[in-house]
């Protein structure tokens, strides 16, 4: 039975991993079981999900390969001087 | 605190995207943002001898970038002043007042508030990320924003997958607390 039950520290890590879709079915089950009887982990998981939604709603941009190349070129030219 | 050394060869890979995101949310133009990031790296290289190692590389680069962004707006404002003077000489044309409409946000658009809110949240989050320990921030950004594979990040930082998840979890908890203070307080 003990393999089904996890403590709050483990549950909070599983909650975070779950936000990135990293849980296997066993871990997801353990997490769900823990949330069933732990109010604080349930509340943490809700906040964690809300935070993830906020992150997803944000527009993240990154430099393209060409932009990085161009900046790298400028930087290496400056370093050569 | 261990002495921090500058490694300019790795700046673009390590901080390029982060600085670009930081800039674009403030200047709203990809080309200008790229120029400012590039100028920041060059300025960092020039003043590398003044780096005392009291802060991390990223914090130091961000402080340079902030000054660059302020300079950029100063420049724009001084140009705007000139343009406005020109406008007053040409004010007899039929198109008088059009420029104002072009500049003003369309408040009838219901998404405007959302966009502003998202931008403010983005800025608050960037400030919170800047407060994280460097390792936490780098790993969080790589996993959450750059969507890198767990294995790739683990290899780069020489850590196990469970270490990575503990770091990401701690980073997220700190970010949530920081956002609660910064963001929700103001709303």
Tab-separated table of C-alpha atoms in Angstrom:
chain	number	residue	atom	x	y	z
A	1	UNK	CA	0.000	0.000	0.000
A	2	UNK	CA	2.820	2.395	0.856
A	3	UNK	CA	3.848	2.575	-2.793
A	4	UNK	CA	0.567	4.326	-3.539
A	5	UNK	CA	0.960	6.940	-0.840
A	6	UNK	CA	3.331	9.874	-1.152
A	7	UNK	CA	4.131	12.762	1.147
A	8	UNK	CA	3.411	16.443	0.472
A	9	UNK	CA	6.928	17.203	-0.798
A	10	UNK	CA	6.661	14.456	-3.380
A	11	UNK	CA	3.129	15.537	-4.267
A	12	UNK	CA	4.178	19.131	-4.905
A	13	UNK	CA	6.994	17.991	-7.218
A	14	UNK	CA	4.523	15.758	-9.066
A	15	UNK	CA	2.160	18.725	-9.366
A	16	UNK	CA	4.936	20.742	-11.017
A	17	UNK	CA	5.974	17.886	-13.289
A	18	UNK	CA	2.327	17.456	-14.234
A	19	UNK	CA	2.268	21.032	-15.567
A	20	UNK	CA	4.881	19.991	-18.126
A	21	UNK	CA	3.086	16.734	-18.981
A	22	UNK	CA	5.886	14.692	-17.445
A	23	UNK	CA	3.858	12.279	-15.280
A	24	UNK	CA	3.371	8.629	-16.130
A	25	UNK	CA	-0.029	7.062	-15.276
A	26	UNK	CA	1.231	5.607	-11.968
A	27	UNK	CA	2.584	8.961	-10.803
A	28	UNK	CA	-0.582	10.730	-11.916
A	29	UNK	CA	-2.618	8.224	-9.897
A	30	UNK	CA	-0.453	8.665	-6.790
A	31	UNK	CA	-0.774	12.417	-7.094
A	32	UNK	CA	-4.535	12.227	-7.517
A	33	UNK	CA	-4.807	9.930	-4.512
A	34	UNK	CA	-2.755	12.327	-2.385
A	35	UNK	CA	-4.819	15.336	-3.472
A	36	UNK	CA	-7.935	13.421	-2.469
A	37	UNK	CA	-7.050	13.653	1.201
A	38	UNK	CA	-4.666	16.621	1.412
A	39	UNK	CA	-6.295	20.062	1.279
A	40	UNK	CA	-3.058	22.049	1.145
A	41	UNK	CA	-1.700	20.022	-1.796
A	42	UNK	CA	-5.011	20.406	-3.574
A	43	UNK	CA	-4.815	24.145	-3.080
A	44	UNK	CA	-1.162	24.226	-4.187
A	45	UNK	CA	-2.043	22.264	-7.307
A	46	UNK	CA	-4.806	24.732	-8.170
A	47	UNK	CA	-2.385	27.659	-7.823
A	48	UNK	CA	0.198	25.775	-9.829
A	49	UNK	CA	-2.325	25.252	-12.634
A	50	UNK	CA	-3.344	28.903	-12.527
A	51	UNK	CA	0.303	29.940	-12.761
A	52	UNK	CA	0.824	27.602	-15.726
A	53	UNK	CA	-2.204	29.090	-17.493
A	54	UNK	CA	-0.802	32.572	-16.940
A	55	UNK	CA	2.553	31.476	-18.351
A	56	UNK	CA	0.901	29.955	-21.396
A	57	UNK	CA	-1.073	33.148	-21.987
A	58	UNK	CA	2.104	35.191	-22.159
A	59	UNK	CA	3.686	35.876	-25.468
A	60	UNK	CA	7.244	34.598	-25.298
A	61	UNK	CA	9.534	35.490	-28.100
A	62	UNK	CA	13.025	34.348	-28.768
A	63	UNK	CA	15.771	35.393	-31.125
A	64	UNK	CA	15.835	33.553	-34.422
A	65	UNK	CA	18.946	31.616	-35.417
A	66	UNK	CA	19.795	34.362	-37.922
A	67	UNK	CA	19.420	37.078	-35.273
A	68	UNK	CA	21.643	35.153	-32.875
A	69	UNK	CA	24.183	34.650	-35.622
A	70	UNK	CA	24.218	38.346	-36.393
A	71	UNK	CA	24.656	39.322	-32.719
A	72	UNK	CA	27.351	36.666	-32.277
A	73	UNK	CA	29.189	38.060	-35.304
A	74	UNK	CA	29.105	41.623	-33.909
A	75	UNK	CA	30.313	40.366	-30.551
A	76	UNK	CA	33.150	38.266	-31.933
A	77	UNK	CA	34.281	41.157	-34.170
A	78	UNK	CA	34.361	43.404	-31.128
A	79	UNK	CA	36.300	40.784	-29.185
A	80	UNK	CA	38.906	40.538	-31.934
A	81	UNK	CA	39.638	44.256	-31.749
B	1	UNK	CA	29.827	34.078	-2.808
B	2	UNK	CA	32.085	32.528	-5.474
B	3	UNK	CA	33.780	34.983	-7.814
B	4	UNK	CA	31.789	35.496	-11.005
B	5	UNK	CA	33.732	35.579	-14.243
B	6	UNK	CA	32.433	36.984	-17.508
B	7	UNK	CA	32.216	34.599	-20.434
B	8	UNK	CA	31.211	36.792	-23.419
B	9	UNK	CA	31.425	33.837	-25.832
B	10	UNK	CA	28.369	32.320	-24.152
B	11	UNK	CA	26.313	35.471	-23.667
B	12	UNK	CA	24.178	35.055	-26.800
B	13	UNK	CA	23.218	31.454	-25.967
B	14	UNK	CA	22.756	32.004	-22.267
B	15	UNK	CA	21.071	35.391	-22.112
B	16	UNK	CA	20.108	36.301	-25.700
B	17	UNK	CA	16.494	35.144	-25.537
B	18	UNK	CA	15.952	36.402	-22.018
B	19	UNK	CA	17.275	39.883	-22.820
B	20	UNK	CA	15.320	39.912	-26.090
B	21	UNK	CA	12.074	39.098	-24.260
B	22	UNK	CA	12.844	41.696	-21.631
B	23	UNK	CA	13.443	44.311	-24.341
B	24	UNK	CA	10.586	43.504	-26.700
B	25	UNK	CA	8.002	43.872	-23.952
B	26	UNK	CA	9.336	47.384	-23.411
B	27	UNK	CA	10.027	48.625	-26.933
B	28	UNK	CA	7.484	46.527	-28.864
B	29	UNK	CA	9.664	46.226	-31.961
B	30	UNK	CA	11.708	43.133	-32.820
B	31	UNK	CA	14.364	44.974	-34.853
B	32	UNK	CA	14.939	47.628	-32.185
B	33	UNK	CA	14.957	44.920	-29.507
B	34	UNK	CA	17.611	42.971	-31.408
B	35	UNK	CA	19.739	46.123	-31.813
B	36	UNK	CA	19.436	46.938	-28.123
B	37	UNK	CA	20.435	43.404	-27.100
B	38	UNK	CA	23.392	43.565	-29.470
B	39	UNK	CA	24.407	46.997	-28.126
B	40	UNK	CA	24.102	45.669	-24.577
B	41	UNK	CA	26.545	42.844	-25.280
B	42	UNK	CA	28.974	45.238	-26.939
B	43	UNK	CA	28.714	47.698	-24.043
B	44	UNK	CA	29.232	44.786	-21.652
B	45	UNK	CA	32.358	43.787	-23.516
B	46	UNK	CA	33.678	47.359	-23.441
B	47	UNK	CA	33.105	47.786	-19.734
B	48	UNK	CA	34.072	44.226	-18.771
B	49	UNK	CA	37.098	45.545	-16.875
B	50	UNK	CA	34.718	47.396	-14.552
B	51	UNK	CA	32.802	44.242	-13.637
B	52	UNK	CA	33.624	43.493	-10.007
B	53	UNK	CA	31.861	40.160	-9.764
B	54	UNK	CA	29.486	41.336	-7.038
B	55	UNK	CA	26.456	40.381	-9.115
B	56	UNK	CA	25.794	37.645	-11.621
B	57	UNK	CA	26.538	38.120	-15.325
B	58	UNK	CA	22.839	38.247	-16.108
B	59	UNK	CA	22.031	40.907	-13.495
B	60	UNK	CA	24.920	42.993	-14.760
B	61	UNK	CA	23.819	42.660	-18.393
B	62	UNK	CA	20.223	43.537	-17.452
B	63	UNK	CA	21.404	46.708	-15.740
B	64	UNK	CA	23.260	47.707	-18.926
B	65	UNK	CA	20.203	46.843	-21.030
B	66	UNK	CA	17.936	48.972	-18.832
B	67	UNK	CA	20.175	51.970	-19.460
B	68	UNK	CA	20.126	51.216	-23.199
B	69	UNK	CA	16.319	51.126	-23.187
B	70	UNK	CA	16.172	54.462	-21.349
B	71	UNK	CA	18.617	55.961	-23.882
B	72	UNK	CA	16.462	54.600	-26.706
B	73	UNK	CA	13.367	56.360	-25.349
B	74	UNK	CA	15.312	59.572	-24.751
B	75	UNK	CA	16.384	59.486	-28.378
B	76	UNK	CA	12.824	58.858	-29.576
B	77	UNK	CA	11.472	61.673	-27.435
B	78	UNK	CA	14.025	64.138	-28.725
B	79	UNK	CA	13.134	63.139	-32.320
B	80	UNK	CA	9.437	63.425	-31.504
B	81	UNK	CA	10.010	66.978	-30.301
B	82	UNK	CA	11.477	67.837	-33.695
B	83	UNK	CA	8.602	66.144	-35.510
B	84	UNK	CA	6.016	68.034	-33.509
B	85	UNK	CA	7.632	71.320	-34.409
B	86	UNK	CA	7.445	70.325	-38.078
B	87	UNK	CA	3.805	69.338	-37.649
B	88	UNK	CA	2.896	72.768	-36.412
B	89	UNK	CA	4.290	74.329	-39.602
B	90	UNK	CA	2.249	71.969	-41.772
B	91	UNK	CA	-0.941	72.114	-39.773
B	92	UNK	CA	-2.954	73.700	-42.567
B	93	UNK	CA	-3.245	70.423	-44.503
B	94	UNK	CA	-6.505	68.455	-44.741
B	95	UNK	CA	-5.010	65.619	-42.779
B	96	UNK	CA	-4.631	67.662	-39.639
B	97	UNK	CA	-5.222	65.494	-36.592
B	98	UNK	CA	-4.853	62.183	-38.415
B	99	UNK	CA	-1.527	61.467	-36.750
B	100	UNK	CA	-3.236	61.562	-33.386
B	101	UNK	CA	-5.710	58.896	-34.386
B	102	UNK	CA	-2.898	56.756	-35.693
B	103	UNK	CA	-1.067	56.991	-32.398
B	104	UNK	CA	-4.009	56.461	-30.050
B	105	UNK	CA	-4.969	52.956	-29.003
B	106	UNK	CA	-8.345	51.733	-30.140
B	107	UNK	CA	-10.185	51.642	-26.844
B	108	UNK	CA	-13.280	50.100	-28.426
B	109	UNK	CA	-11.251	46.975	-29.004
B	110	UNK	CA	-12.034	44.761	-25.993
B	111	UNK	CA	-8.638	43.059	-26.235
B	112	UNK	CA	-6.666	46.189	-25.473
B	113	UNK	CA	-6.981	45.789	-21.711
B	114	UNK	CA	-6.057	42.138	-21.963
B	115	UNK	CA	-3.002	42.991	-24.002
B	116	UNK	CA	-1.912	45.613	-21.480
B	117	UNK	CA	-2.543	43.217	-18.606
B	118	UNK	CA	-0.553	40.488	-20.321
B	119	UNK	CA	2.293	42.882	-20.948
B	120	UNK	CA	2.325	44.043	-17.339
B	121	UNK	CA	2.192	40.458	-16.121
B	122	UNK	CA	5.050	39.610	-18.472
B	123	UNK	CA	7.133	42.470	-17.109
B	124	UNK	CA	6.365	41.496	-13.513
B	125	UNK	CA	7.345	37.927	-14.291
B	126	UNK	CA	10.614	39.033	-15.888
B	127	UNK	CA	11.438	41.066	-12.799
B	128	UNK	CA	10.635	38.045	-10.631
B	129	UNK	CA	12.806	35.780	-12.808
B	130	UNK	CA	15.622	38.296	-12.386
B	131	UNK	CA	15.331	37.851	-8.603
B	132	UNK	CA	15.804	34.077	-8.809
B	133	UNK	CA	19.208	32.487	-8.264
B	134	UNK	CA	20.904	32.382	-11.672
B	135	UNK	CA	20.873	28.610	-11.963
B	136	UNK	CA	17.181	28.405	-11.111
B	137	UNK	CA	16.334	31.156	-13.580
B	138	UNK	CA	18.328	29.587	-16.415
B	139	UNK	CA	16.827	26.141	-15.912
B	140	UNK	CA	13.284	27.499	-15.496
B	141	UNK	CA	13.582	29.582	-18.676
B	142	UNK	CA	15.076	26.683	-20.641
B	143	UNK	CA	12.298	24.313	-19.613
B	144	UNK	CA	9.306	26.652	-19.552
B	145	UNK	CA	10.021	29.245	-22.198
B	146	UNK	CA	12.477	27.597	-24.554
B	147	UNK	CA	10.684	24.220	-24.158
B	148	UNK	CA	13.973	22.321	-24.129
B	149	UNK	CA	13.946	18.589	-23.437
B	150	UNK	CA	14.626	17.543	-19.842
B	151	UNK	CA	17.556	15.420	-20.981
B	152	UNK	CA	19.192	18.313	-22.856
B	153	UNK	CA	18.986	20.613	-19.838
B	154	UNK	CA	20.276	17.893	-17.510
B	155	UNK	CA	23.276	17.301	-19.758
B	156	UNK	CA	24.065	21.001	-20.016
B	157	UNK	CA	23.944	21.545	-16.268
B	158	UNK	CA	25.259	18.122	-15.323
B	159	UNK	CA	22.306	17.311	-13.060
B	160	UNK	CA	19.852	14.422	-12.736
B	161	UNK	CA	16.228	14.656	-13.849
B	162	UNK	CA	15.006	14.649	-10.251
B	163	UNK	CA	17.386	17.528	-9.433
B	164	UNK	CA	16.004	19.405	-12.404
B	165	UNK	CA	12.407	18.999	-11.221
B	166	UNK	CA	13.277	20.102	-7.700
B	167	UNK	CA	14.951	23.222	-9.129
B	168	UNK	CA	12.002	23.976	-11.419
B	169	UNK	CA	9.564	23.399	-8.587
B	170	UNK	CA	11.460	25.738	-6.246
B	171	UNK	CA	11.766	28.346	-8.981
B	172	UNK	CA	8.025	28.190	-9.629
B	173	UNK	CA	7.172	28.501	-5.939
B	174	UNK	CA	9.427	31.560	-5.634
B	175	UNK	CA	7.954	33.058	-8.799
B	176	UNK	CA	4.383	32.535	-7.590
B	177	UNK	CA	5.201	34.242	-4.287
B	178	UNK	CA	6.975	37.084	-6.059
B	179	UNK	CA	4.094	37.574	-8.513
B	180	UNK	CA	1.596	37.572	-5.675
B	181	UNK	CA	3.532	40.423	-4.095
B	182	UNK	CA	4.284	42.388	-7.262
B	183	UNK	CA	1.379	41.748	-9.529
B	184	UNK	CA	-1.683	40.977	-7.455
B	185	UNK	CA	-0.913	43.784	-5.015
B	186	UNK	CA	-1.272	46.321	-7.821
B	187	UNK	CA	-4.572	44.886	-9.103
